[in-house]
Amino acid sequence: MPVLMRSLETAVPSTVLKQAEARDVFAAQEGLTRLGQRLVTTCFDAAAIETRYSAVEEFSWDRPDHAPDFFDASTRTILSPSTKTRNDIFVREATPLFTETARRALANADGIGPEDVTHVVTVSCTGFFNPGPDYRVVRDLGLSPSVQRFHLGFMGCYAAFPALRMAKAFCDADPRAVVLVAIVELCTLHVRSSNDPDTILGASLFADGAAAAVVTARDLPLTRPALSLDLFETTLTPVGEETMAWNIGDRGFEMVLGSYVPHIIDDHIAGALEPLLARDAELAGIAEAGGGHAGIEHWAIHPGGRSIVDKVVARLGLSEGQAGPARDTLREFGNMSSATVMFVLEKILAHDAGPSPDASSAPRASAPPGAERVCAMAFGPGLTVETALMTRVLPGA
């Protein structure tokens, strides 16, 4: 039996950040130079984001708080709390996102109940606590105390792929295994005002979100679209180690996100995909026949930023229809680090059967009726490129 992601659920915190409002607040901060003000305006306006979500309620911008930690609404000042203060908020706000999103994923995995879960894999790079989210998922969902637990921490935007690869490995080794994967990233806990271009870019892009999935190879009826987890590959680009990083500072975690990252991805994404596509004889054949990458129906591109999506689409010859799930996710939610690609996959799962709108007429990989190929990718510190081939499977296929 194939290893299937049988359910996929996403969630965001309740505080909405409208991009234009956030831009004006950041641009008005005391201490910004003229160049800093211009960079804020440019980065926020060019991000192709309309809304983001935050676990920091103070970022509603007008919420009264007599002892604010992150934002003083009376003076419109972005504050600089300690790393401990930020992490305390992570513990408080991430825990229910982990447990409730996991609960919904389990409830929507037909034929599977809490008693069936054998493994829990949790993911985050935006906070720490122990007993951690893996423990809380087991306890709060009433899972067996013998469930095997794993936490992937501080990997960055690509971490959903190692988590799903682990889930597939567990299910390949034991077809009765049921793996619950839960991801929460609260990136806005670490925003700050600064004249540093990397910090400004991060403030214009990053947001909070959660995702959870149930993965198994059990032979169960399929009542909704699912994703077969077919192949995974990882590679490091030969350059870029200094252009994307995630460090712990005294005033929160510090993002290094150089403006050259899209150019590195442009130069190396086709090569990074070669090991993955070479493992599928039919896809390799389509490429040799001139069909290229557009022969794959759906593309789950991690929208690390608008220019990253632009570079991937242009380099791989994809259509705007194929780029739609990534662009829509960026516009509606921003960059939620490792959770983001799960939002993109959710949009692909919800898509009507058939190729993406405006998809290329290039030769396509054949698949059983009711099945379509998906190529997914994400980028993170290193510069690391994670890729995966999946198959979207419909009920009755």
GROMACS .gro file of C-alpha atoms in nm, residues 35 41 69 73 75 102 155 180 196 233 240 261 382 389 394:
model
   15
   35LEU     CA    1   1.716   5.463   0.428
   41THR     CA    2   0.808   5.084   0.261
   69ASP     CA    3   0.567   4.369   2.600
   73ALA     CA    4  -0.048   5.135   2.152
   75THR     CA    5   0.286   5.572   2.168
  102ALA     CA    6  -0.358   1.778   1.559
  155MET     CA    7   1.551   2.360   1.121
  180LEU     CA    8   0.055   1.230   1.350
  196ASP     CA    9   1.913   4.627   0.925
  233GLU     CA   10   1.532   1.434  -0.169
  240GLY     CA   11   2.455   3.058   0.030
  261VAL     CA   12   1.866   3.425  -0.178
  382GLY     CA   13   2.224   2.626   0.464
  389LEU     CA   14   0.716   1.398  -0.528
  394LEU     CA   15  -0.912   1.106  -0.522
   0.00000   0.00000   0.00000
